[in-house]
PDB file of C-alpha atoms in Angstrom:
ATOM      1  CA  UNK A   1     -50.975 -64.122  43.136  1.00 61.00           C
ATOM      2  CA  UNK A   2     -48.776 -61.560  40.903  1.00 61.00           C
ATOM      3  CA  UNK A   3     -50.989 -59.120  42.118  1.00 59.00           C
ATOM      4  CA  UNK A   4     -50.047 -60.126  46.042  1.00 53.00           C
ATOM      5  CA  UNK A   5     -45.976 -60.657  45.113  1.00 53.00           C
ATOM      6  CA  UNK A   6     -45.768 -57.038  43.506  1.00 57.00           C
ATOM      7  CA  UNK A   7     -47.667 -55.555  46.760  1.00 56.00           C
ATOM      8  CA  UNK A   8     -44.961 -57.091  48.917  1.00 55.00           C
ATOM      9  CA  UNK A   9     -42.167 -56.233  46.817  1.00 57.00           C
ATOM     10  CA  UNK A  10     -43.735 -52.599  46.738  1.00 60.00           C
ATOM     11  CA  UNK A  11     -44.485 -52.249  50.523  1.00 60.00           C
ATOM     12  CA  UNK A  12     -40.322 -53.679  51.427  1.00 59.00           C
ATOM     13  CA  UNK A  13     -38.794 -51.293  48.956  1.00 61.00           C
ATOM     14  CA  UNK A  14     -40.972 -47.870  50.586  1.00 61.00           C
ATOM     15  CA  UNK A  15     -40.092 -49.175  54.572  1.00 55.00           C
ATOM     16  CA  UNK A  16     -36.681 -49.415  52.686  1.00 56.00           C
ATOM     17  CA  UNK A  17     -36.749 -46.109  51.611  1.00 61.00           C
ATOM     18  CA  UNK A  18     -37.882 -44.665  54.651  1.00 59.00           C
ATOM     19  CA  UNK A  19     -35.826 -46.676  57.257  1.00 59.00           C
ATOM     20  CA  UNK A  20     -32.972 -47.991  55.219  1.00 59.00           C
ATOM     21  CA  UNK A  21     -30.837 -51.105  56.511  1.00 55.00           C
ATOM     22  CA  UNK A  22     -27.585 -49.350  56.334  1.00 62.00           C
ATOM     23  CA  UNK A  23     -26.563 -46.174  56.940  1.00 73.00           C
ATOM     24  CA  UNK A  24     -23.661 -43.901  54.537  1.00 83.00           C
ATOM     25  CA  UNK A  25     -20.035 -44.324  56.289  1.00 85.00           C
ATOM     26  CA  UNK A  26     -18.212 -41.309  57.173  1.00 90.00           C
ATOM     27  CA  UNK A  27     -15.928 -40.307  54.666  1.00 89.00           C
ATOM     28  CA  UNK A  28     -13.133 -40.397  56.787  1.00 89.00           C
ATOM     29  CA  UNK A  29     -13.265 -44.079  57.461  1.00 92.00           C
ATOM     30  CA  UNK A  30     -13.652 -44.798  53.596  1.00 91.00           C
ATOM     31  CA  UNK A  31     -10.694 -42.599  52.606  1.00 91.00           C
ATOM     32  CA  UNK A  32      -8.470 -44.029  55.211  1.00 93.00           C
ATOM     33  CA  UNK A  33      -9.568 -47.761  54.032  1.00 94.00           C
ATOM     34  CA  UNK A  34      -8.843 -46.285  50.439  1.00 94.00           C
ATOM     35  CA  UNK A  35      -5.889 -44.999  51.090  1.00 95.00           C
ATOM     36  CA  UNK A  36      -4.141 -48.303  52.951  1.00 95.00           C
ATOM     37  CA  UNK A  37      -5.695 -50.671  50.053  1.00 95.00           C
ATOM     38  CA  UNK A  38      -3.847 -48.722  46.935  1.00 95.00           C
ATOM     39  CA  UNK A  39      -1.364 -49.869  45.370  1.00 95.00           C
ATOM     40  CA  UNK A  40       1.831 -48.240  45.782  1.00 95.00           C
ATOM     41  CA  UNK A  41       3.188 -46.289  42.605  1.00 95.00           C
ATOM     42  CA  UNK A  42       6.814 -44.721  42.164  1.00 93.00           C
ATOM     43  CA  UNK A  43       7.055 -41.326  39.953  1.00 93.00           C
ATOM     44  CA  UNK A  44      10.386 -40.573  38.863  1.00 92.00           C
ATOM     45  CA  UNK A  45      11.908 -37.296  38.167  1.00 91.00           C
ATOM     46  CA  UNK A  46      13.384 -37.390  34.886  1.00 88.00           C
ATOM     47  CA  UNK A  47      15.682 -34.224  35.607  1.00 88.00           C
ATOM     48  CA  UNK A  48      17.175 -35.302  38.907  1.00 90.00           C
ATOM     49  CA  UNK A  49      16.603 -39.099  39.289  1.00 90.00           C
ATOM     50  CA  UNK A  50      15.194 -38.872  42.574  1.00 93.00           C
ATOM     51  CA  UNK A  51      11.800 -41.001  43.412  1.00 93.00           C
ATOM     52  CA  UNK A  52       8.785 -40.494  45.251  1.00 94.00           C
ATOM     53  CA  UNK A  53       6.074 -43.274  46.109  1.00 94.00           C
ATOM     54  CA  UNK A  54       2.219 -42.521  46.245  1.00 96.00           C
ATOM     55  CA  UNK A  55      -0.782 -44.708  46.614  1.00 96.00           C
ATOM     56  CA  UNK A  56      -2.996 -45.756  43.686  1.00 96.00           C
ATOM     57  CA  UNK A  57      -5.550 -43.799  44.430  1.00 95.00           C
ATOM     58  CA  UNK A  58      -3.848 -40.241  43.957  1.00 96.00           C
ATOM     59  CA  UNK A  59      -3.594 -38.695  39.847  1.00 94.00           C
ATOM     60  CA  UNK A  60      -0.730 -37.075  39.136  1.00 92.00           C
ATOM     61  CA  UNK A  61      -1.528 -33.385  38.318  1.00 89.00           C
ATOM     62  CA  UNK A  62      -0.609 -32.779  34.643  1.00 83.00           C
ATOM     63  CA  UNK A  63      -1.456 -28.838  35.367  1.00 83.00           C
ATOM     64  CA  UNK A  64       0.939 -28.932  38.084  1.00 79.00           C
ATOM     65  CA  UNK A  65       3.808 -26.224  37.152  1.00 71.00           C
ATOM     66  CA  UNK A  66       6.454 -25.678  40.313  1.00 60.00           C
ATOM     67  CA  UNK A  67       8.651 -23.221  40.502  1.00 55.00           C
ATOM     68  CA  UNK A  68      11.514 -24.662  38.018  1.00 56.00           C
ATOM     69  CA  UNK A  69      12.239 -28.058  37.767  1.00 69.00           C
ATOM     70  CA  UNK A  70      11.914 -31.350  39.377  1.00 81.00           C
ATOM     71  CA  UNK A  71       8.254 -31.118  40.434  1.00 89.00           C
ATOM     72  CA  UNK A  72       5.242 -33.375  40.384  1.00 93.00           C
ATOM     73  CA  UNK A  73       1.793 -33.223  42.608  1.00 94.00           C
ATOM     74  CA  UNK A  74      -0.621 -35.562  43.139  1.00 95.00           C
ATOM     75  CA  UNK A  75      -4.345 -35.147  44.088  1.00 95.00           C
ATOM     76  CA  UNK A  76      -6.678 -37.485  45.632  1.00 94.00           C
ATOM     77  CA  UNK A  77      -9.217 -35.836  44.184  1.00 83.00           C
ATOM     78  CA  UNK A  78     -11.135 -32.430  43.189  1.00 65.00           C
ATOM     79  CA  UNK A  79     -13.002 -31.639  46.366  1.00 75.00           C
ATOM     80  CA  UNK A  80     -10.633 -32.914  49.243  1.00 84.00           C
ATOM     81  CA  UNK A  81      -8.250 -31.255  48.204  1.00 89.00           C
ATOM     82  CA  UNK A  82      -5.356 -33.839  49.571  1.00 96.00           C
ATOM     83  CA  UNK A  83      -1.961 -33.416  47.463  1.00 95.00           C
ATOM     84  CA  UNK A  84       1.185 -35.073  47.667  1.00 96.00           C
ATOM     85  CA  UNK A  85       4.012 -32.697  45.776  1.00 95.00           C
ATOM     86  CA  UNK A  86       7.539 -33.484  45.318  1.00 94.00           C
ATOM     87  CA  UNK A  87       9.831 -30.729  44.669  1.00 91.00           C
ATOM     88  CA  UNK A  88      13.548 -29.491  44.665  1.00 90.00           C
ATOM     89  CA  UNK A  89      15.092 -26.218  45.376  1.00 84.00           C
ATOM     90  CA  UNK A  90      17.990 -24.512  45.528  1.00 81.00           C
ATOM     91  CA  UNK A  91      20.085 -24.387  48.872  1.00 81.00           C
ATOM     92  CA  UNK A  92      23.032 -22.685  47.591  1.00 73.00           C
ATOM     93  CA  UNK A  93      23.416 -20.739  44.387  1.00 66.00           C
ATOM     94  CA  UNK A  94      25.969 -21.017  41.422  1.00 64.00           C
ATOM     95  CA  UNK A  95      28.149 -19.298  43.599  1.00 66.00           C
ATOM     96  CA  UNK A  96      28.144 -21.359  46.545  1.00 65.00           C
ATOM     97  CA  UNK A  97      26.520 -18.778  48.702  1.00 65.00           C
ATOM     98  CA  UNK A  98      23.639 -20.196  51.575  1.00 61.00           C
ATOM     99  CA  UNK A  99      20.661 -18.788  49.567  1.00 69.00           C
ATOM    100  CA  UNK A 100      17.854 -20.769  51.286  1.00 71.00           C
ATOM    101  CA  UNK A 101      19.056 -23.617  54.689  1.00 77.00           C
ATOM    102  CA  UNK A 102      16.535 -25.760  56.982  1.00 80.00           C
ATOM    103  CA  UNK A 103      15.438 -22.211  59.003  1.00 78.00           C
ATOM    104  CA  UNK A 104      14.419 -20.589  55.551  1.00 77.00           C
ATOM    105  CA  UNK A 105      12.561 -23.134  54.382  1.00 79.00           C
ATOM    106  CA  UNK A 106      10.517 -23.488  57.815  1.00 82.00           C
ATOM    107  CA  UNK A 107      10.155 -19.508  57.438  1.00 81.00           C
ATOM    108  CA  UNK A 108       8.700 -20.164  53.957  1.00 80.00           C
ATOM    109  CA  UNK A 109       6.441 -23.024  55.342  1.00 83.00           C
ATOM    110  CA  UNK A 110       5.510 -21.115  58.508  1.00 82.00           C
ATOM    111  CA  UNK A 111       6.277 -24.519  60.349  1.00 88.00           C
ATOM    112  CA  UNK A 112       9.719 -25.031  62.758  1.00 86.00           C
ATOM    113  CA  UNK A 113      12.168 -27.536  61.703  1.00 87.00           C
ATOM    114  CA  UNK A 114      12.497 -31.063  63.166  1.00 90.00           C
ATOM    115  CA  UNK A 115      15.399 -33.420  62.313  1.00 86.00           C
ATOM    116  CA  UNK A 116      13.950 -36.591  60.865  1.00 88.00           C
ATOM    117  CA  UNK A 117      18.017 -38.038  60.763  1.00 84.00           C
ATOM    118  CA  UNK A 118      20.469 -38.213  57.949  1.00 80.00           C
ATOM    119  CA  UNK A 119      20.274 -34.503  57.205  1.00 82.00           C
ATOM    120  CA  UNK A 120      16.522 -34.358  56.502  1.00 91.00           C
ATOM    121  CA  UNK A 121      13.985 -32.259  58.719  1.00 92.00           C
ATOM    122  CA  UNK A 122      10.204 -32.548  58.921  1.00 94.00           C
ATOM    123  CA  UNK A 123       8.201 -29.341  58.288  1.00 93.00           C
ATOM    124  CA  UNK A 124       4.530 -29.279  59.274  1.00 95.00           C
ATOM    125  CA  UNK A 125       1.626 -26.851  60.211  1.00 93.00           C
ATOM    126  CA  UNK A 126      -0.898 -24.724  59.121  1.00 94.00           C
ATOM    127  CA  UNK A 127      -0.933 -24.369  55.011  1.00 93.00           C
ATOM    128  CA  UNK A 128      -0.465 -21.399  53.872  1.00 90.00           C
ATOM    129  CA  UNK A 129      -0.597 -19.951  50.142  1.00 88.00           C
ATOM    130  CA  UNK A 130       0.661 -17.026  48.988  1.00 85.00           C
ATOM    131  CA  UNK A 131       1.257 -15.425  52.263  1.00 86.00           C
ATOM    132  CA  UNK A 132      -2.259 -16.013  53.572  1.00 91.00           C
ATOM    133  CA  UNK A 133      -3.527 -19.380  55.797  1.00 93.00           C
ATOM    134  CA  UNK A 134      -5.665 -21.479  54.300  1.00 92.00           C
ATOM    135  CA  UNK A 135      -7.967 -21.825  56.730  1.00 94.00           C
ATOM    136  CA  UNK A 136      -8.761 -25.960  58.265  1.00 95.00           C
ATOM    137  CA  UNK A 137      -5.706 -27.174  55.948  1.00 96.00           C
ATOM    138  CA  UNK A 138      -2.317 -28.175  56.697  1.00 95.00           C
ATOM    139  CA  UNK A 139       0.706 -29.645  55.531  1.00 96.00           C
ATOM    140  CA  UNK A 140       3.222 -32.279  56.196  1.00 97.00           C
ATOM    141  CA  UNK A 141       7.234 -32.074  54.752  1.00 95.00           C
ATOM    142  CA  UNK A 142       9.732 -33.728  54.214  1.00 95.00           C
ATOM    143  CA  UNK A 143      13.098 -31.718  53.103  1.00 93.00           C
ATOM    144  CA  UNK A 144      16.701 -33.529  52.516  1.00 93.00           C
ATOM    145  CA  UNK A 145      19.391 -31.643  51.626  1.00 88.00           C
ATOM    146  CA  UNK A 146      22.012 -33.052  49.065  1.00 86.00           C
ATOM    147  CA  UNK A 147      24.480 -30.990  47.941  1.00 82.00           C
ATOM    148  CA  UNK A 148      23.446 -27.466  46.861  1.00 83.00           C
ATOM    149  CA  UNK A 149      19.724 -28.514  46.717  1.00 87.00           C
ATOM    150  CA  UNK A 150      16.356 -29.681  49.040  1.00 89.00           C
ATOM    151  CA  UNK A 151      14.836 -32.526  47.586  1.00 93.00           C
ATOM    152  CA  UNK A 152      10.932 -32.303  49.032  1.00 93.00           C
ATOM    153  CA  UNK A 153       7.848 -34.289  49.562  1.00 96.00           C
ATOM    154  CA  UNK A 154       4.865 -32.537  51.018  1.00 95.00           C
ATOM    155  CA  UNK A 155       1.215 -33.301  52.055  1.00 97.00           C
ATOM    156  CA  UNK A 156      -1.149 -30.653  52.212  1.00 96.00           C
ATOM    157  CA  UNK A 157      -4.259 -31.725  53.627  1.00 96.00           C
ATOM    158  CA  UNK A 158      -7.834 -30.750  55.428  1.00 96.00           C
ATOM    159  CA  UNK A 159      -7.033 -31.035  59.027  1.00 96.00           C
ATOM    160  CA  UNK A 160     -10.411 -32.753  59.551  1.00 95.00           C
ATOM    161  CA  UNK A 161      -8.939 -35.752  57.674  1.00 95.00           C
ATOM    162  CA  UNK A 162      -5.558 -35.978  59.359  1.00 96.00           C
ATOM    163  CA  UNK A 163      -6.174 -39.694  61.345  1.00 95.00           C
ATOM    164  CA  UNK A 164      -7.341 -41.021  57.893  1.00 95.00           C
ATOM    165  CA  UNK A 165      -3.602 -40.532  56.468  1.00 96.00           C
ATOM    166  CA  UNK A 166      -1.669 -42.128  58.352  1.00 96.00           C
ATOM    167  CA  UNK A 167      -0.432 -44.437  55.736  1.00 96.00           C
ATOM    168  CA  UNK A 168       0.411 -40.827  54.211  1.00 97.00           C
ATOM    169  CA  UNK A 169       2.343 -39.508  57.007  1.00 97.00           C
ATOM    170  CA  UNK A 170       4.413 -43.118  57.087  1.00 96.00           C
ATOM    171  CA  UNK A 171       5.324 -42.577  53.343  1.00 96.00           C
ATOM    172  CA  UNK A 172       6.763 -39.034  53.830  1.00 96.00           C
ATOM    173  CA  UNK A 173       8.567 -39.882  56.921  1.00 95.00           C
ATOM    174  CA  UNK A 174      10.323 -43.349  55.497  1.00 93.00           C
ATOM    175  CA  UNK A 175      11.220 -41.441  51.878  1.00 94.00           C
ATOM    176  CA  UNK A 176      14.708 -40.984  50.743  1.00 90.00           C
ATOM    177  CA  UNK A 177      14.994 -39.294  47.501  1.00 90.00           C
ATOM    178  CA  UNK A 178      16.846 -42.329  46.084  1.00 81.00           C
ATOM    179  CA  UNK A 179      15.840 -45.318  47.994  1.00 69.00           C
ATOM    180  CA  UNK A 180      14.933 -48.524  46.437  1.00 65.00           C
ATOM    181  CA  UNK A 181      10.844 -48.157  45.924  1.00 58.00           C
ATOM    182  CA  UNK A 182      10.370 -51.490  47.835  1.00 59.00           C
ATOM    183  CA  UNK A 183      12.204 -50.332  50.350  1.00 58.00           C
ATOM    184  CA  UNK A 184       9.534 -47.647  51.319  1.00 56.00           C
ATOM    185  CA  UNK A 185       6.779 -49.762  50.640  1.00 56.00           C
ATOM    186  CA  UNK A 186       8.088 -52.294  53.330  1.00 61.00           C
ATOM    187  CA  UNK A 187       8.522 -48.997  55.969  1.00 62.00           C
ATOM    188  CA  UNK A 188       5.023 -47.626  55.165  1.00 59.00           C
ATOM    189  CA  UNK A 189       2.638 -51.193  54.816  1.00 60.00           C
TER     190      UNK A 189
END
């Protein structure tokens, strides 16, 4: 009898092998399920006070060094190579000179400038690093100017992937650098 339940057992886990029951989601589908499950956490910049909310599922890059102060990024993980990055810079220098306004930064970005309302403009296109495009990636930005500075939130992202973050996309477009964090978890559920 043991002999007959352990050929049985045997015999269902090989035609399991060969022809499983289930086959592997696409990746897409799993990180867009992720992504809309997470919780939503709020980083803070201690230097300028402005916040920034990100799912869960994203680690905030401790390597992550932008250019001054004011900066976070935060990855999805090591081989998508999704980031959200929040950032500030300059739009007018101790002197009160225009060093850097909406057309700059879209020259910077490579992208044109869309107004998103209340002074902000959405930046998006083709990434590009160093002068050079990073071929099947792109990004997504958010700029508001306040004062003498751009307060930033970006997405940079493989193109391949970009109906899997919506819930992404809705963040970036609802964030104000000092809005209530339940207020842009209500805009982006």
């Amino acid at each position: 009898m043991a002999v007959v339940f352990f050929v049985v057992v045997a015999a269902a886990s090989c035609v399991d092998i060969v022809s499983p029951r289930t086959e592997l989601r696409p990746f897409a589908d799993v990180l867009c399920e992720e992504i809309y499950r997470a919780d939503l956490l709020t980083y803070t910049d201690g230097l300028f006070g402005y916040s920034a909310v990100y799912p869960a599922c994203f680690r905030r890059d401790l390597n992550y060094s932008s250019s001054g102060h004011g900066g976070a990024r935060f990855c999805y993980d090591s081989w998508t190579n999704i980031a959200l990055e929040c950032y500030v810079a300059r739009a007018v220098s101790t002197d009160n000179v225009a060093v850097c306004d909406i057309r700059c930064l879209g020259r910077l970005l490579h992208a044109r400038p869309k107004p998103a309302g209340r002074g902000a403009y959405i930046l998006s296109g083709p990434l590009y690093e160093d002068g050079m495009r990073i071929d099947g990636y792109a990004h997504y930005t958010k700029c508001v100017r306040t004062g003498k500075l751009w307060f930033c939130y970006a997405l940079s992202y493989p193109e391949e992937y970009r109906d899997s973050l919506g819930r992404l996309f809705a963040l970036i477009d609802c964030w104000q650098p000092w809005a209530r964090p339940a207020q842009i978890r209500r805009c982006a559920a």
